[in-house]
Amino acid sequence: KYELTVMAIRFVQSFYKSWTPATFETVEQWFSVGITNWAQTDYICGELINLFFKKKLIDIASLSGWRTAENKFQRRAAVVGLIKPMKLSADFDPYYAFIEPMMHDPAREVHQGLGWFLRETWKKQPEPAEAFLMKFKDTAPRLIFQYATEKMTKEGKGRFRRA
């Protein structure tokens, strides 16, 4: 059953040169009709969402509605879809502002996506990532911190334990 999703992603990918904003809207609708796991979500993010950014058909605001979507995988995509574009940026502040409302999302898959995103920001700019994490260390789900601090030393991780 998952092969159909992969085929759809590859099919859309093959028409990259003719993409329009309507193409993004089509992909956005997939979350309401068939995206049912993190693998499909992450594949869409890595193979399509990244290219929408690259082609300048979307910006960070285009994913704003995804942060509160009913589908937890669409909420995950709101964060995971920013990983590749973030790596090309020197200013992470807009990204932190974007994900801040999601730091208390109830879904485990979203926590994992947030942690992954924050780990990637930490690799590029540790100080701002740590400052952002510190704001939530006593309130946000621990799984976010587990993923975000994965590459830190034991001492580094210890700073993010709850008080």
Backbone as numpy.savetxt, mean C-alpha at the origin, in Angstrom:
# Nx Ny Nz CAx CAy CAz Cx Cy Cz
-9.29 -20.81 -9.80 -10.09 -19.60 -9.80 -9.25 -18.33 -9.80
-7.98 -18.42 -9.35 -7.15 -17.22 -9.32 -6.51 -16.91 -10.66
-6.48 -17.89 -11.54 -5.85 -17.69 -12.84 -6.57 -16.61 -13.65
-7.88 -16.50 -13.48 -8.63 -15.49 -14.22 -8.17 -14.09 -13.86
-7.87 -13.87 -12.60 -7.39 -12.55 -12.17 -6.04 -12.25 -12.82
-5.15 -13.20 -12.80 -3.83 -13.01 -13.40 -3.98 -12.75 -14.90
-4.86 -13.49 -15.55 -5.08 -13.27 -16.98 -5.63 -11.87 -17.23
-6.55 -11.41 -16.41 -7.11 -10.07 -16.57 -6.03 -9.01 -16.39
-5.19 -9.18 -15.39 -4.11 -8.21 -15.15 -3.16 -8.17 -16.34
-2.77 -9.32 -16.82 -1.86 -9.37 -17.97 -2.50 -8.82 -19.24
-3.80 -9.06 -19.39 -4.51 -8.54 -20.55 -4.51 -7.01 -20.52
-4.87 -6.44 -19.38 -4.87 -4.97 -19.27 -3.46 -4.43 -19.47
-2.49 -5.10 -18.91 -1.09 -4.69 -19.05 -0.66 -4.60 -20.52
-1.15 -5.51 -21.32 -0.73 -5.55 -22.72 -1.21 -4.32 -23.51
-2.17 -3.59 -22.97 -2.68 -2.39 -23.64 -2.14 -1.12 -23.00
-1.02 -1.20 -22.30 -0.44 -0.09 -21.55 -0.38 1.21 -22.35
0.01 1.13 -23.59 0.18 2.34 -24.41 -1.13 3.08 -24.63
-2.25 2.39 -24.53 -3.54 3.05 -24.78 -4.35 3.28 -23.50
-3.73 3.13 -22.35 -4.45 3.36 -21.10 -4.94 4.80 -20.98
-6.08 4.94 -20.33 -6.66 6.24 -20.03 -7.12 6.20 -18.57
-7.60 7.32 -18.04 -8.17 7.28 -16.69 -9.31 6.25 -16.55
-10.02 5.99 -17.63 -11.09 4.99 -17.59 -10.54 3.59 -17.33
-9.32 3.34 -17.75 -8.69 2.05 -17.49 -8.50 1.87 -15.99
-8.07 2.92 -15.33 -7.91 2.87 -13.88 -9.26 2.61 -13.20
-10.29 3.27 -13.67 -11.63 3.07 -13.10 -12.09 1.62 -13.26
-11.75 1.01 -14.37 -12.09 -0.41 -14.59 -11.38 -1.29 -13.57
-10.09 -1.07 -13.40 -9.32 -1.85 -12.42 -9.87 -1.62 -11.02
-10.23 -0.40 -10.72 -10.81 -0.07 -9.41 -12.07 -0.89 -9.14
-12.87 -1.11 -10.15 -14.12 -1.87 -10.00 -13.86 -3.35 -9.72
-12.71 -3.86 -10.08 -12.40 -5.26 -9.84 -12.49 -5.62 -8.36
-12.20 -4.67 -7.49 -12.23 -4.95 -6.06 -13.64 -5.27 -5.57
-14.64 -4.79 -6.26 -16.01 -5.08 -5.83 -16.56 -6.36 -6.46
-15.83 -6.93 -7.41 -16.37 -8.12 -8.08 -15.49 -9.36 -8.04
-14.26 -9.26 -7.53 -13.49 -10.48 -7.59 -12.12 -10.51 -6.96
-11.65 -9.43 -6.39 -10.34 -9.46 -5.74 -10.58 -9.96 -4.32
-10.05 -11.15 -4.04 -10.40 -11.83 -2.79 -9.21 -12.27 -1.95
-8.00 -11.86 -2.33 -6.86 -12.23 -1.49 -5.72 -11.24 -1.68
-4.73 -11.36 -0.78 -3.63 -10.40 -0.80 -2.73 -10.61 -2.03
-2.61 -11.82 -2.53 -1.74 -12.07 -3.68 -2.27 -11.35 -4.92
-3.56 -11.44 -5.15 -4.16 -10.72 -6.28 -3.95 -9.21 -6.10
-4.18 -8.75 -4.90 -4.04 -7.33 -4.60 -2.62 -6.85 -4.87
-1.65 -7.57 -4.35 -0.27 -7.15 -4.50 0.19 -7.24 -5.96
-0.34 -8.20 -6.70 -0.01 -8.31 -8.11 -0.58 -7.11 -8.88
-1.80 -6.74 -8.58 -2.39 -5.54 -9.20 -1.55 -4.31 -8.88
-1.15 -4.19 -7.63 -0.37 -3.02 -7.22 0.98 -2.97 -7.93
1.66 -4.08 -7.96 2.99 -4.11 -8.57 3.00 -4.01 -10.07
1.98 -4.59 -10.68 1.97 -4.66 -12.14 1.09 -3.62 -12.82
0.09 -3.08 -12.12 -0.80 -2.10 -12.75 -0.76 -0.74 -12.07
-1.02 -0.71 -10.78 -1.11 0.59 -10.08 0.18 1.38 -10.28
1.30 0.71 -10.14 2.59 1.36 -10.36 2.65 2.01 -11.75
2.14 1.33 -12.75 2.19 1.86 -14.12 1.21 3.03 -14.31
0.10 3.00 -13.60 -0.80 4.17 -13.65 -0.09 5.41 -13.12
0.68 5.24 -12.05 1.47 6.36 -11.53 2.53 6.77 -12.54
3.24 5.81 -13.08 4.31 6.08 -14.03 3.80 6.84 -15.24
2.62 6.47 -15.69 2.03 7.10 -16.87 1.32 8.42 -16.52
1.31 8.75 -15.21 0.69 9.98 -14.69 -0.82 10.03 -14.94
-1.45 8.86 -14.93 -2.90 8.80 -15.05 -3.56 8.92 -13.69
-2.79 8.66 -12.62 -3.30 8.82 -11.26 -2.22 9.48 -10.41
-2.67 9.98 -9.27 -1.75 10.46 -8.25 -2.22 9.90 -6.92
-1.58 10.28 -5.86 -1.90 9.71 -4.56 -3.37 9.96 -4.18
-3.90 11.10 -4.58 -5.30 11.42 -4.27 -6.27 10.46 -4.95
-5.86 9.87 -6.05 -6.72 8.92 -6.77 -7.04 7.69 -5.94
-6.21 7.40 -4.94 -6.43 6.24 -4.09 -7.10 6.61 -2.76
-7.45 7.85 -2.58 -8.03 8.31 -1.31 -9.27 7.52 -0.90
-10.17 7.31 -1.81 -11.39 6.56 -1.49 -11.14 5.11 -1.14
-10.02 4.60 -1.57 -9.68 3.20 -1.30 -9.39 2.97 0.18
-8.96 4.03 0.88 -8.60 3.88 2.30 -9.77 3.43 3.16
-10.97 3.74 2.73 -12.16 3.39 3.53 -13.09 2.43 2.78
-12.59 1.81 1.74 -13.40 0.89 0.95 -13.90 -0.28 1.80
-15.03 -0.83 1.42 -15.57 -1.98 2.12 -14.66 -3.20 2.00
-14.07 -3.39 0.83 -13.19 -4.52 0.57 -11.82 -4.27 1.22
-11.45 -5.14 2.16 -10.18 -4.96 2.88 -8.98 -5.04 1.93
-9.12 -5.74 0.84 -8.01 -5.84 -0.10 -7.85 -4.55 -0.91
-8.92 -3.84 -1.11 -8.81 -2.53 -1.74 -8.15 -1.55 -0.77
-8.47 -1.65 0.51 -7.80 -0.81 1.51 -6.30 -1.14 1.54
-5.98 -2.43 1.49 -4.56 -2.83 1.43 -3.90 -2.23 0.19
-4.58 -2.27 -0.94 -4.03 -1.73 -2.18 -3.77 -0.23 -2.10
-4.54 0.48 -1.29 -4.31 1.91 -1.12 -2.91 2.18 -0.59
-2.39 1.26 0.21 -1.04 1.40 0.78 0.01 0.72 -0.09
-0.22 -0.53 -0.43 0.77 -1.30 -1.19 0.99 -0.67 -2.57
-0.05 -0.09 -3.13 0.08 0.57 -4.42 1.01 1.78 -4.41
1.35 2.26 -3.22 2.24 3.42 -3.10 3.71 3.05 -2.94
4.01 1.78 -2.75 5.39 1.40 -2.45 6.34 1.77 -3.58
6.04 1.38 -4.79 6.96 1.69 -5.90 7.02 3.19 -6.18
5.90 3.91 -6.26 5.99 5.37 -6.46 6.76 6.07 -5.34
6.56 5.61 -4.09 7.25 6.22 -2.96 8.76 6.12 -3.12
9.24 5.02 -3.66 10.68 4.82 -3.80 11.32 5.82 -4.76
10.51 6.46 -5.59 11.02 7.46 -6.53 10.93 8.88 -5.98
10.40 9.01 -4.78 10.18 10.32 -4.18 11.26 10.64 -3.16
11.52 11.93 -2.98 12.44 12.36 -1.93 11.66 12.81 -0.70
10.39 13.14 -0.90 9.55 13.65 0.19 8.48 12.62 0.54
8.61 12.02 1.70 7.66 10.99 2.12 6.50 11.56 2.92
6.54 12.83 3.27 5.48 13.42 4.09 4.08 13.23 3.50
3.89 13.44 2.19 2.54 13.21 1.65 2.08 11.75 1.81
3.00 10.83 1.75 2.68 9.41 1.92 2.28 9.11 3.36
3.01 9.68 4.31 2.66 9.48 5.72 1.29 10.10 6.02
1.04 11.28 5.47 -0.27 11.91 5.69 -1.38 11.06 5.09
-1.10 10.45 3.96 -2.10 9.61 3.30 -2.43 8.37 4.11
-1.43 7.70 4.67 -1.69 6.44 5.39 -2.11 6.65 6.84
-1.88 7.82 7.39 -2.19 8.07 8.80 -3.61 7.66 9.19
-4.63 7.99 8.40 -5.99 7.58 8.79 -6.20 6.07 8.79
-5.28 5.32 8.21 -5.42 3.87 8.11 -4.73 3.11 9.24
-4.03 3.82 10.10 -3.21 3.16 11.11 -4.01 2.39 12.16
-5.32 2.53 12.15 -6.16 1.76 13.08 -7.19 0.91 12.34
-6.92 0.63 11.09 -7.81 -0.23 10.29 -7.97 -1.58 11.01
-9.15 -2.18 10.94 -9.36 -3.44 11.66 -8.81 -4.70 10.97
-8.42 -4.62 9.70 -8.06 -5.83 8.95 -6.58 -6.16 9.00
-6.30 -7.41 9.29 -4.93 -7.92 9.35 -4.17 -7.67 8.04
-4.82 -7.89 6.91 -4.17 -7.71 5.61 -3.74 -6.25 5.40
-4.51 -5.34 5.92 -4.15 -3.92 5.83 -2.97 -3.64 6.75
-2.97 -4.23 7.95 -1.84 -4.06 8.87 -0.55 -4.52 8.20
-0.61 -5.68 7.54 0.57 -6.21 6.86 1.04 -5.25 5.76
0.10 -4.71 4.99 0.45 -3.77 3.94 1.06 -2.49 4.49
0.48 -1.98 5.59 1.04 -0.78 6.22 2.45 -1.04 6.72
2.64 -2.18 7.37 3.97 -2.52 7.88 4.99 -2.64 6.76
4.59 -3.28 5.68 5.46 -3.43 4.51 5.85 -2.05 3.97
4.85 -1.20 3.78 5.09 0.14 3.27 6.06 0.90 4.19
5.81 0.84 5.49 6.65 1.57 6.45 8.07 1.00 6.51
8.21 -0.30 6.36 9.55 -0.90 6.30 10.32 -0.35 5.09
9.62 -0.24 3.97 10.27 0.27 2.76 10.65 1.74 2.91
9.81 2.55 3.56 10.18 3.95 3.79 11.37 4.02 4.74
11.38 3.15 5.75 12.47 3.14 6.73 13.81 2.82 6.05
13.79 1.92 5.08 15.03 1.58 4.37 15.62 2.80 3.66
14.78 3.68 3.16 15.24 4.84 2.41 15.51 6.04 3.31
14.63 6.24 4.30 14.75 7.39 5.19 14.34 6.97 6.61
15.27 6.42 7.36 14.93 5.87 8.67 14.32 6.87 9.66
14.86 8.07 9.74 14.41 9.02 10.76 12.94 9.40 10.62
12.48 9.81 9.44 11.05 10.13 9.32 10.15 8.92 9.55
10.58 7.76 9.11 9.78 6.54 9.31 9.65 6.25 10.80
10.74 6.36 11.53 10.70 6.10 12.96 9.85 7.13 13.69
9.93 8.38 13.28 9.09 9.42 13.90 7.61 9.11 13.67
7.28 8.68 12.47 5.89 8.33 12.17 5.45 7.15 13.02
6.25 6.12 13.08 5.92 4.93 13.87 5.77 5.28 15.35
6.60 6.15 15.84 6.56 6.52 17.26 5.21 7.14 17.63
4.60 7.87 16.70 3.30 8.49 16.96 2.23 7.44 17.28
2.39 6.25 16.77 1.36 5.22 16.88 1.76 4.02 17.74
2.93 4.08 18.35 3.47 2.88 19.01 2.57 2.33 20.11
1.78 3.18 20.74 0.92 2.71 21.83 -0.52 2.45 21.42
-0.86 2.75 20.17 -2.27 2.62 19.77 -2.52 1.74 18.55
-1.58 1.70 17.62 -1.80 0.97 16.37 -1.59 -0.53 16.58
-2.18 -1.35 15.72 -1.99 -2.81 15.82 -0.52 -3.21 15.75
-0.16 -4.17 16.56 1.24 -4.60 16.69 1.78 -5.22 15.40
0.91 -5.80 14.59 1.38 -6.43 13.36 2.03 -5.41 12.43
1.54 -4.19 12.44 2.16 -3.13 11.64 3.62 -2.98 12.05
3.85 -2.95 13.35 5.21 -2.77 13.86 6.08 -3.99 13.61
5.48 -5.16 13.67 6.23 -6.39 13.40 6.83 -6.33 12.00
6.02 -5.94 11.03 6.48 -5.85 9.65 7.40 -4.64 9.45
7.02 -3.50 10.01 7.78 -2.26 9.79 9.18 -2.32 10.37
9.35 -3.03 11.48 10.65 -3.06 12.16 11.45 -4.31 11.85
11.00 -5.09 10.92 11.60 -6.38 10.59 13.10 -6.31 10.30
13.56 -5.25 9.68 14.97 -5.13 9.30 15.79 -4.36 10.34
15.16 -3.91 11.40 15.86 -3.16 12.44 16.60 -4.12 13.38
17.55 -3.56 14.09 18.25 -4.34 15.12 17.28 -4.61 16.27
17.66 -5.50 17.15 16.83 -5.82 18.31 16.59 -4.56 19.15
17.60 -3.77 19.32 17.48 -2.52 20.08 16.54 -1.54 19.38
16.68 -1.46 18.05 15.82 -0.58 17.27 14.36 -0.97 17.40
14.10 -2.25 17.31 12.73 -2.74 17.45 12.17 -2.43 18.83
13.04 -2.55 19.84 12.61 -2.34 21.22 12.05 -0.96 21.49
12.47 0.03 20.73 11.95 1.39 20.92 10.47 1.50 20.58
9.96 0.53 19.84 8.57 0.62 19.38 7.62 -0.30 20.15
8.09 -0.81 21.29 7.20 -1.59 22.15 6.23 -0.64 22.84
5.06 -1.15 23.12 4.08 -0.32 23.83 4.60 0.04 25.22
4.20 1.21 25.68 4.63 1.68 27.01 4.02 0.81 28.09
